[in-house]
Structure formats: C-alpha cells, structure tokens
Tab-separated table of C-alpha atoms and ligand atoms in Angstrom:
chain	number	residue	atom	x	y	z
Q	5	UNK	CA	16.353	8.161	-16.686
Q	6	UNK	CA	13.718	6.567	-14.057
Q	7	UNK	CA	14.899	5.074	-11.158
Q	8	UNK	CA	13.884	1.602	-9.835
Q	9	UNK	CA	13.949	2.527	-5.835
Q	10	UNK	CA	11.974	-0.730	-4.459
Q	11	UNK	CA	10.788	-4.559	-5.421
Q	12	UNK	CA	7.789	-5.369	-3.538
Q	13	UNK	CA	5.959	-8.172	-3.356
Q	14	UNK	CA	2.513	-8.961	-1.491
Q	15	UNK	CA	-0.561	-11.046	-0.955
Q	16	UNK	CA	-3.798	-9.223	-2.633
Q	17	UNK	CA	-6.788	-11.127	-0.575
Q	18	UNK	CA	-9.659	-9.425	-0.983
Q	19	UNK	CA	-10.943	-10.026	2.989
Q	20	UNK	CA	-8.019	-7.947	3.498
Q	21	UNK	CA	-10.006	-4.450	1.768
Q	22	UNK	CA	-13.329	-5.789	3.224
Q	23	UNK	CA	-11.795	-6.236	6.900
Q	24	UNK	CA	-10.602	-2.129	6.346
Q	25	UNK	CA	-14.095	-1.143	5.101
Q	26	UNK	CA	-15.513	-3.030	7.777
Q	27	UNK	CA	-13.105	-0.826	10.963
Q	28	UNK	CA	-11.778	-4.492	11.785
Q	29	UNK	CA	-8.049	-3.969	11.073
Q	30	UNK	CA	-7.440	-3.556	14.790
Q	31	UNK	CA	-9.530	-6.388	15.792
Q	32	UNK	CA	-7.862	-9.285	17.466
Q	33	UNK	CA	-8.094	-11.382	14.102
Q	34	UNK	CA	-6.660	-9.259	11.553
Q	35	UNK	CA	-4.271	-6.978	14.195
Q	36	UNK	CA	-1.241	-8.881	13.459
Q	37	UNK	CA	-1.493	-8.798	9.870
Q	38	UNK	CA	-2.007	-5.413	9.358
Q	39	UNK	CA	0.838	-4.791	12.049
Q	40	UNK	CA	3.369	-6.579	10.233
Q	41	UNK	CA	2.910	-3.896	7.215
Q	42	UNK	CA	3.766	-1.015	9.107
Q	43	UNK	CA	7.293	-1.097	8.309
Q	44	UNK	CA	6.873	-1.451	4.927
Q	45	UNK	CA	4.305	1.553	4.585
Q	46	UNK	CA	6.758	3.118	6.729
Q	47	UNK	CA	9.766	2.508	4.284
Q	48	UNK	CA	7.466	3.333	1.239
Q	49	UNK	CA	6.387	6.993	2.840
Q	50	UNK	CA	10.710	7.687	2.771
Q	51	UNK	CA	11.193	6.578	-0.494
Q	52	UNK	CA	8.804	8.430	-1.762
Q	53	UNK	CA	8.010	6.699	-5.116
Q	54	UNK	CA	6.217	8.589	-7.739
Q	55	UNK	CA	4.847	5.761	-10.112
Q	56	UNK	CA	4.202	2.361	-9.234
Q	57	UNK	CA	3.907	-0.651	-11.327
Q	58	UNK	CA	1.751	-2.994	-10.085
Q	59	UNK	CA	1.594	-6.391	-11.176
Q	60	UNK	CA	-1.123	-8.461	-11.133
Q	61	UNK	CA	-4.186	-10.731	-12.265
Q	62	UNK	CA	-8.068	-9.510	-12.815
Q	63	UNK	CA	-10.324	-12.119	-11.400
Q	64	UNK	CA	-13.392	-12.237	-13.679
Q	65	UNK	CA	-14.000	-8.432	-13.327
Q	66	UNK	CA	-12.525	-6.998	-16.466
Q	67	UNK	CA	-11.780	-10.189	-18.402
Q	68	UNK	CA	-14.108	-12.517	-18.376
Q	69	UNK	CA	-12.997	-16.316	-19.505
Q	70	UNK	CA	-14.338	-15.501	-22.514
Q	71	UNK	CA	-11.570	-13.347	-23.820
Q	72	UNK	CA	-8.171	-13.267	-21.298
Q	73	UNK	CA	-4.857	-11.944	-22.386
Q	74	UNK	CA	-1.987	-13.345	-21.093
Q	75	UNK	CA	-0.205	-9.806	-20.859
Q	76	UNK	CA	-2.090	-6.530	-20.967
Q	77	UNK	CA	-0.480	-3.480	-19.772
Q	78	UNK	CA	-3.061	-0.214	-19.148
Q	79	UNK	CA	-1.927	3.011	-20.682
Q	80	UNK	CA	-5.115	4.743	-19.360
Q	81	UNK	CA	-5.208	8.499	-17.360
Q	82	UNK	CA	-7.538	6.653	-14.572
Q	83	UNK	CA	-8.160	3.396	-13.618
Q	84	UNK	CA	-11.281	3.250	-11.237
Q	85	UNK	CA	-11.970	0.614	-8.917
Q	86	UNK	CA	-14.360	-2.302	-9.957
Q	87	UNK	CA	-17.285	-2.835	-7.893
Q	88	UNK	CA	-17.071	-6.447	-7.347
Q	89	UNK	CA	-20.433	-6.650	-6.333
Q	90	UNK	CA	-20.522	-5.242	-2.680
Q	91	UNK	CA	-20.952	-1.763	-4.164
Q	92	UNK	CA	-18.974	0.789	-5.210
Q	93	UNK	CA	-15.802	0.797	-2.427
Q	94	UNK	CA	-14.727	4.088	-0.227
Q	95	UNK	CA	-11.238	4.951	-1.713
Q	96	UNK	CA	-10.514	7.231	-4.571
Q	97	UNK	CA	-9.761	6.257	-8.394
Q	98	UNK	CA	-5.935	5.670	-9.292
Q	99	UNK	CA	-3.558	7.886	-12.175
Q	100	UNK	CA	-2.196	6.332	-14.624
Q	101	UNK	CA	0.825	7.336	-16.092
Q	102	UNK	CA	0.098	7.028	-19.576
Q	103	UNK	CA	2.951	8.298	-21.350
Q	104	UNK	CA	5.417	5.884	-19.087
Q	105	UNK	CA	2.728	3.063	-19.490
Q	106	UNK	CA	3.160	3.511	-23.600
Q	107	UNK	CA	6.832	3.786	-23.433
Q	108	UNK	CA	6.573	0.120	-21.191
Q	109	UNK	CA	4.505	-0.658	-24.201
Q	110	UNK	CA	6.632	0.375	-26.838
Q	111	UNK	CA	10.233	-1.465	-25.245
Q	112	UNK	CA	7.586	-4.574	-24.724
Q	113	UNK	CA	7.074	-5.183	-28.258
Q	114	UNK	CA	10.661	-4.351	-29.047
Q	115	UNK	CA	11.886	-7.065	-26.770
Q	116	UNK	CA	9.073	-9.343	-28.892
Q	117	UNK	CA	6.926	-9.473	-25.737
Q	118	UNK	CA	3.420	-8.287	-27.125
Q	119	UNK	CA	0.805	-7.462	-24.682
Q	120	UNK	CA	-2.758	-6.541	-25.052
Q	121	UNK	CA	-3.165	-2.590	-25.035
Q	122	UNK	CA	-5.669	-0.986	-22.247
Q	123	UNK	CA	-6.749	2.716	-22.686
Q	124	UNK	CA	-10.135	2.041	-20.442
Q	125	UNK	CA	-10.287	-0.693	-17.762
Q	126	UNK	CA	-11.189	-1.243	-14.197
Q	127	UNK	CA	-8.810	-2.565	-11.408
Q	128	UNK	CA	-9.829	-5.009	-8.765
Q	129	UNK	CA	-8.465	-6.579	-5.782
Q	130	UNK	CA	-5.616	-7.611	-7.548
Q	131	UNK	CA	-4.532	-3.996	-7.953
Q	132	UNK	CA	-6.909	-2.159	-5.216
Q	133	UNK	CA	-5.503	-4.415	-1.667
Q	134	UNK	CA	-1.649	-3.965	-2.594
Q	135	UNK	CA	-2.246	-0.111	-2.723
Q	136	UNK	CA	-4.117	0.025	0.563
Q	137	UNK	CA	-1.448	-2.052	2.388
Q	138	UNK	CA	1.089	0.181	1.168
Q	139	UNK	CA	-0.212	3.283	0.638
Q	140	UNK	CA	-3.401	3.378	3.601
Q	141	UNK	CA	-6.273	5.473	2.439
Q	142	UNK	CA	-5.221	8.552	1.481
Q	143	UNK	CA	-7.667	10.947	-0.118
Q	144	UNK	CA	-5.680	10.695	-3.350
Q	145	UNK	CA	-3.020	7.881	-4.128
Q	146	UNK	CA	0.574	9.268	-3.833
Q	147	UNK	CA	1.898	7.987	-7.010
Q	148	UNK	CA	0.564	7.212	-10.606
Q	149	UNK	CA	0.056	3.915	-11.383
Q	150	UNK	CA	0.972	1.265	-14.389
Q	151	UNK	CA	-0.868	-1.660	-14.362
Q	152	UNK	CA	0.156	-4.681	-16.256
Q	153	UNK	CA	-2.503	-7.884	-16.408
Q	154	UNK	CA	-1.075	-11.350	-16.276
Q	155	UNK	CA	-3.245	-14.277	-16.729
Q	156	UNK	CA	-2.658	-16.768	-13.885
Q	157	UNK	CA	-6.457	-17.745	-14.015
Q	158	UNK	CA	-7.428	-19.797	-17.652
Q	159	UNK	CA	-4.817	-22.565	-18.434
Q	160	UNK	CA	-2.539	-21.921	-20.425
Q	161	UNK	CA	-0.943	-19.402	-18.421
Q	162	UNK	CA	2.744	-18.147	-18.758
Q	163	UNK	CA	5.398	-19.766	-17.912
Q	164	UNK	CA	7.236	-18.526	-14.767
Q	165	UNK	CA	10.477	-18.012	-16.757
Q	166	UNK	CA	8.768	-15.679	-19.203
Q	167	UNK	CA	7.352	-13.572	-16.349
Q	168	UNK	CA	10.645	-13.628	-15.193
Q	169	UNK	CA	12.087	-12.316	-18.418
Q	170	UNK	CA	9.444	-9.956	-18.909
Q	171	UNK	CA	10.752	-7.937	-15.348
Q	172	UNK	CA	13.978	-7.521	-17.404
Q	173	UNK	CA	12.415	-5.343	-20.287
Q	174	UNK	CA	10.110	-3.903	-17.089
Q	175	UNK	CA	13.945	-2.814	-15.998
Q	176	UNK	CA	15.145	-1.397	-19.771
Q	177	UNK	CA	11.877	0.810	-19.651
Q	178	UNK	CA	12.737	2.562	-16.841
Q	179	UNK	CA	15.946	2.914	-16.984
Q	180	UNK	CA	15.508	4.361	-20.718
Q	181	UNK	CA	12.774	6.516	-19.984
Q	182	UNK	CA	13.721	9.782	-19.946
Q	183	UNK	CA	11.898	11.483	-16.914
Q	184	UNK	CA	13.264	11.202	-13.429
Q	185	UNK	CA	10.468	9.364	-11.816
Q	186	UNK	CA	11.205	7.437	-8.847
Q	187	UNK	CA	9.805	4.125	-9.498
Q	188	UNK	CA	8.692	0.745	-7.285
Q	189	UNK	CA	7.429	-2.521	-8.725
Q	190	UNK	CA	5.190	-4.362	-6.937
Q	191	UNK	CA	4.266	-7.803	-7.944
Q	192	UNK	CA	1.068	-9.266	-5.959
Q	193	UNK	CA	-0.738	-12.538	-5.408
Q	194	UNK	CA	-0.446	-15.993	-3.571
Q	195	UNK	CA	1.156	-16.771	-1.615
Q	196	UNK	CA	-0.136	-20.571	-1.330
Q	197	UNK	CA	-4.289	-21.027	-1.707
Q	198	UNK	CA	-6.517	-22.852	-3.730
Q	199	UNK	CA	-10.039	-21.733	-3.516
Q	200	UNK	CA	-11.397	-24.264	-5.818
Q	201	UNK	CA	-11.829	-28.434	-6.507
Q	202	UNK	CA	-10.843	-31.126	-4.188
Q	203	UNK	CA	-7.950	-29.007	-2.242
Q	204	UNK	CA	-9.892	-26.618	-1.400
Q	205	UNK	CA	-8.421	-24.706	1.506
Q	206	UNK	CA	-4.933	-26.361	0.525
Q	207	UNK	CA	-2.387	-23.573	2.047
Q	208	UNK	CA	1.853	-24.639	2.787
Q	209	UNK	CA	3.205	-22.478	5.341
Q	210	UNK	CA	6.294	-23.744	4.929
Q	211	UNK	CA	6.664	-23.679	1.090
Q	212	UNK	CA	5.794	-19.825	1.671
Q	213	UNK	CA	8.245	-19.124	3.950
Q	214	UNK	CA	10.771	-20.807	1.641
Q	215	UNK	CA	9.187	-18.692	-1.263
Q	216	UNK	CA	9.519	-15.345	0.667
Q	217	UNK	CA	13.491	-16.413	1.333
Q	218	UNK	CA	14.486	-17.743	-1.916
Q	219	UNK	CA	12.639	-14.556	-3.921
Q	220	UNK	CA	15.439	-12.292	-2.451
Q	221	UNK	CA	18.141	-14.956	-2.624
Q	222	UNK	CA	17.546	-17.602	-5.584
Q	223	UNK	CA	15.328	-16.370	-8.016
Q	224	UNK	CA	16.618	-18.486	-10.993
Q	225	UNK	CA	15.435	-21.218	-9.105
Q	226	UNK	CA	11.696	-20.083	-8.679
Q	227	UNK	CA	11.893	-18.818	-12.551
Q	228	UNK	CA	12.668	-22.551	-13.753
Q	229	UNK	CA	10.522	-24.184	-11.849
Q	230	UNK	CA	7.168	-25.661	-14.233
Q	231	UNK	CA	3.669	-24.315	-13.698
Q	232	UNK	CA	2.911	-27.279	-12.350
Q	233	UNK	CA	5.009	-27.349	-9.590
Q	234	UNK	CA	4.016	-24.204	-8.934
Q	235	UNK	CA	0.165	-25.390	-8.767
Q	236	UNK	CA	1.352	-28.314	-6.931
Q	237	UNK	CA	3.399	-26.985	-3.754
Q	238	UNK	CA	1.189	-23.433	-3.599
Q	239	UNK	CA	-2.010	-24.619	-5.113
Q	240	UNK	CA	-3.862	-23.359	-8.050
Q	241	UNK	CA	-4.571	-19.874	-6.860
Q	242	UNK	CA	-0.851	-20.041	-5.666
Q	243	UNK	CA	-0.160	-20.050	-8.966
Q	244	UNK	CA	-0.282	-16.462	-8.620
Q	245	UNK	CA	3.140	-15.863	-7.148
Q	246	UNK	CA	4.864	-16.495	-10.470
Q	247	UNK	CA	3.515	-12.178	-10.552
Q	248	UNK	CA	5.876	-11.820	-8.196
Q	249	UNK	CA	8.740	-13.152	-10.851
Q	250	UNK	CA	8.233	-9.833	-12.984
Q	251	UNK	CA	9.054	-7.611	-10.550
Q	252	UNK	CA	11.945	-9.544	-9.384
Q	253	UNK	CA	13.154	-9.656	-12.823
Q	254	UNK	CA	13.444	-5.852	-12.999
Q	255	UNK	CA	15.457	-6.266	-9.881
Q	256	UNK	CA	19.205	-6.774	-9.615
Q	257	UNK	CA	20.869	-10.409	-8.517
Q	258	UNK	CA	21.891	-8.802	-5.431
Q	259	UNK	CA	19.401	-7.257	-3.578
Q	260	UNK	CA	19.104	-6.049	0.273
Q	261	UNK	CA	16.068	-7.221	1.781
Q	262	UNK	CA	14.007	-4.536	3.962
Q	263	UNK	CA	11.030	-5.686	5.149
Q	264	UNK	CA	9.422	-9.322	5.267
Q	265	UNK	CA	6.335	-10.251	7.169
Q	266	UNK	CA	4.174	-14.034	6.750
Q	267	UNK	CA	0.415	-14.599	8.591
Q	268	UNK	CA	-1.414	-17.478	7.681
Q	269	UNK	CA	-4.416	-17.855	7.128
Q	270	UNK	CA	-5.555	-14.593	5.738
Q	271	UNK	CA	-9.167	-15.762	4.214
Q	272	UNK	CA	-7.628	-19.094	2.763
Q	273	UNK	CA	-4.517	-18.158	1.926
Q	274	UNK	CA	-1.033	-17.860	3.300
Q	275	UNK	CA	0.125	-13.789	3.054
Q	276	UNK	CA	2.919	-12.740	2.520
Q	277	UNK	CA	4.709	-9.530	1.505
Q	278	UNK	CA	8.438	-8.374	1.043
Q	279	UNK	CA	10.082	-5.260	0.164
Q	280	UNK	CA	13.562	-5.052	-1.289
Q	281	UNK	CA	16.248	-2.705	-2.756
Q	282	UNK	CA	18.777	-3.224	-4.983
Q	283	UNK	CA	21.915	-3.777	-3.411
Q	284	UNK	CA	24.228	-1.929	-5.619
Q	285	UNK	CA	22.266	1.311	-5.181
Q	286	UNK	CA	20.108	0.696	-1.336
Q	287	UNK	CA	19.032	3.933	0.102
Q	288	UNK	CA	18.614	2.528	3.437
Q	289	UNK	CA	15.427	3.897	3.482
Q	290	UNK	CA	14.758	1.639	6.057
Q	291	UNK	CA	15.433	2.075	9.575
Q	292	UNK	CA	17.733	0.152	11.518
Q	293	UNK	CA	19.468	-2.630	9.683
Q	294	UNK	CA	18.488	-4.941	6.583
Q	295	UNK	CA	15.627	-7.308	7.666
Q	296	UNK	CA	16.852	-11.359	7.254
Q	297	UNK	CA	13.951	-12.638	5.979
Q	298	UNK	CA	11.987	-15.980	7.848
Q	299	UNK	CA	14.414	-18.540	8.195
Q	300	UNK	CA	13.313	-21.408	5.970
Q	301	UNK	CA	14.524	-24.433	3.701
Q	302	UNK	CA	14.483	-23.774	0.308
Q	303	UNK	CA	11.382	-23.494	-1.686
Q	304	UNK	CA	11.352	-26.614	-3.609
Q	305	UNK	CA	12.817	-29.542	-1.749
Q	306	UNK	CA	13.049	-31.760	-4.803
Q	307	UNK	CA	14.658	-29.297	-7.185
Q	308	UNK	CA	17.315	-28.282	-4.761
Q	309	UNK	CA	18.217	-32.042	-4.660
Q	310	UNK	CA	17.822	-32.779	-7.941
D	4	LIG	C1	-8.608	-15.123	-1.897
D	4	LIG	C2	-7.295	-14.906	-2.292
D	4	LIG	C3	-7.014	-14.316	-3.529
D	4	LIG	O1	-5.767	-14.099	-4.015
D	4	LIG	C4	-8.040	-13.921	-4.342
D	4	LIG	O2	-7.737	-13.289	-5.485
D	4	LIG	C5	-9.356	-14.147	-3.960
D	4	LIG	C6	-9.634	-14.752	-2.738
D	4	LIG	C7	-8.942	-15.736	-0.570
D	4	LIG	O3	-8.057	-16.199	0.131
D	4	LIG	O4	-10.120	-15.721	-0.205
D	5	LIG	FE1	-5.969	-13.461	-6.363
C-alpha cells in the first residue's frame, strides 16, 4: 500500500509566485515570509514524497461561474500552469499520476462522494504557489501530482464537515492502493482575507493563529463549525481554509506537529502554513524536536463556550 508521510497545509497568495518571478523573495518585505518556509522545504526534501495531493480551489481560470463543481479530482498525465493573464509563468508543467488519481476516483464514488472527472485542465495559483513554497523551482517537480478542485468560490459551497469526511476516503485510497508511493497531502488557501464587498481587506490574526493550533489539535471542532462562521471570523476568501479540512481528514487524531510559521499581511491575507506527521508512525524527518505551534486561544471563542 501507499503511505501517507506528511499533512500540510498553506496559504496559496498569488503575490507570493509574482514576488519569486519578480527576484524579490529576499527583499526586506517578503524576507521573512519566505524564511519561515525553509524548514518545511527542508523537512519535505527528507521525506522525500513521490506524489502529492494537492488540495485546492481554481479562481475563475478553469471554471468559470458558469459551470463550478463542487469536487473535481484531475486524472490527467500533465497539468500545465494557467496563464492568468501576466503571461505564460517560468516553471515547468506538473505529472499527474493518473492511475492513483482514478483509483482516488474510483474509492470516491464508492464512499458516495461523486466528483467531477478531469482528464485535461489547467492549474492556477491555487495549485502552482503551494508547489513553489515547498518544492522551490526545480527544473522538473519532484513528485507527481493529484489535484482535487473544491469549490469555495460560488455559494453553495461544501460544508466543512463534508470536506472533512472526504480526507477520510482521501486516507482509504492510499492506504488501498497497491503501489508503494510515498504520499503528502497538502491542503491550501486562507488563511483569513476577503478581497471583495464592504470588508474588504478584513484579515484576524488572531483567529489564524488559533486556526493553525487547533488544525493539529481539535479538528472536530473546525469540521462542525457552519460556513458561515467560517466566512464570518476569516472572511469570505477565508472561506478557503475549510481545504485544509481534507487533508486533515486523511490524517490521524494524533498527529506530531513539525513545522508552523504565520506572516500577516501577505497581499491581503493572513499566511499561514503547517506541516504535520502522524503520530503513530512520525519519521522525525524533522530536525531537532516537534515544533509547538503559535500559542493561541482557540479558534472560535463562542463555540468553545458554547
Ligand atoms: C489573494 C489571496 C488568495 O488566496 C487568492 O486566491 C487571491 C488573492 C490576495 O491576498 O491577494
Ligand atoms: Fe485563493
């Protein structure tokens, strides 16, 4: 069987690829966020992963609002990057892994979740910034990719539970898949922004920091909470970090955290990124010992006394 070596969880800004295209990742501005990834590409070179699943949301580039799935999983050989309109970008396409991608498929609709099926599609931001932050810019990527498409953008979106769920079947795929791939999840987005309407600019540090603590610790509690509260206390675009949910619901209950890191604002939005193993079976790929995570309250105030 596959075997799940790494959760990871991480902002996908956009600024973030332009600010590497542009040679100004060691400028005074973006220095300490791309710093505070180090670790984590550091971890990721040991582990030596040889697919990743990436989870995450197009943005208009190949679903328009005319037609949006709310899960699509691509079972394509290549999945080039979308020009989103400052030309075609410098780094190379991305390998699928089509036969584990159709397997994914296949235990999906088993487990009655039924996604839309992608042999052809391009891969923006979403997909393009996580890889960079982890990967760098090698001339080819270092593992084959699966990407899976969840709408967080045209209401009505999943419900954070389901996404939750859905990490659980992510789980029975690999671990009934009969190769011996070494495989990391990686759910991307938020953390809080809102790019749009009358909180424009909204960001919540602190609900972030709470968010990056209570992934690792009380996940339960970020799968029941409602959309809304989720649009509420991260803002719509914040909305995003219910991604992170599927990858955490591949993960065990217990897991070790490695690597946390939190810089606000990147663009408009609060960044934040994690990397975890499952406790059970941690490598200690890491060096040194097990990172605490930001000290914080929990993520939702009103729940926790409820
Ligand atoms: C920004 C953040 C996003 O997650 C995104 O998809 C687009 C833009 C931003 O902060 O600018
Ligand atoms: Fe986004």
């Amino acid at each position: 069987m596959a075997k799940l070596i790494g959760g990871l969880g991480t902002s996908h800004v956009p600024s973030i690829a332009a600010a590497i295209d542009k040679g100004l990742a060691g400028t005074d501005a973006w220095k300490p966020f791309f710093d505070g990834y180090v670790p984590a590409k550091e971890w990721i070179a040991r582990a030596k992963p040889d697919i990743a699943v990436v989870i995450f949301n197009d943005h208009g580039n190949s679903f328009f609002l005319d037609r949006v799935p709310t899960f699509a999983v691509g079972c394509a050989e290549e999945y080039r990057p979308v020009d989103e309109g400052w030309g075609p970008r410098p780094i190379p396409p991305f390998e699928g892994a089509a036969d584990f991608s159709w397997h994914l498929i296949d235990t999906l609709v088993d487990n009655r979740f039924d996604p839309m099926i992608c042999q052809e599609i391009e891969v923006d931001h979403g997909l393009q910034v996580p890889m960079e932050l982890f990967f760098g810019r090698p001339e080819a990527w270092p593992v084959r990719v699966v990407p899976i498409f969840v709408n967080v953008i045209q209401y009505p979106i999943p419900l954070p539970s389901r996404c939750y769920e859905m990490g659980r079947v992510l789980r029975q795929a690999i671990e009934s898949w009969p190769g011996d791939e070494r495989v990391v999840v990686i759910g991307t987005g938020g953390l809080s922004h809102q790019l749009q309407g009358s909180r424009a600019g909204f960001v919540n540090p602190e609900a972030d920091r709470a968010f990056l603590k209570d992934i690792a610790t009380d996940p339960d509690r970020l799968a029941a909470m409602s959309r809304e509260r989720y649009v509420e206390m991260f803002g719509s675009e914040g909305a995003e970090l219910m991604m992170w949910l599927v990858m955490r619901g591949a993960m065990d209950r217990d897991v070790v955290v490695r690597h946390t890191h939190y810089f606000v604002p990147a663009s408009m939005t609060g960044a934040g990124m994690i990397v975890m193993e499952n406790a059970a079976t941690a490598e200690a790929v890491g060096p040194g010992a097990p990172s605490p995570g930001p000290e914080a309250p929990a993520t939702d105030p009103e729940a926790r006394a409820a």
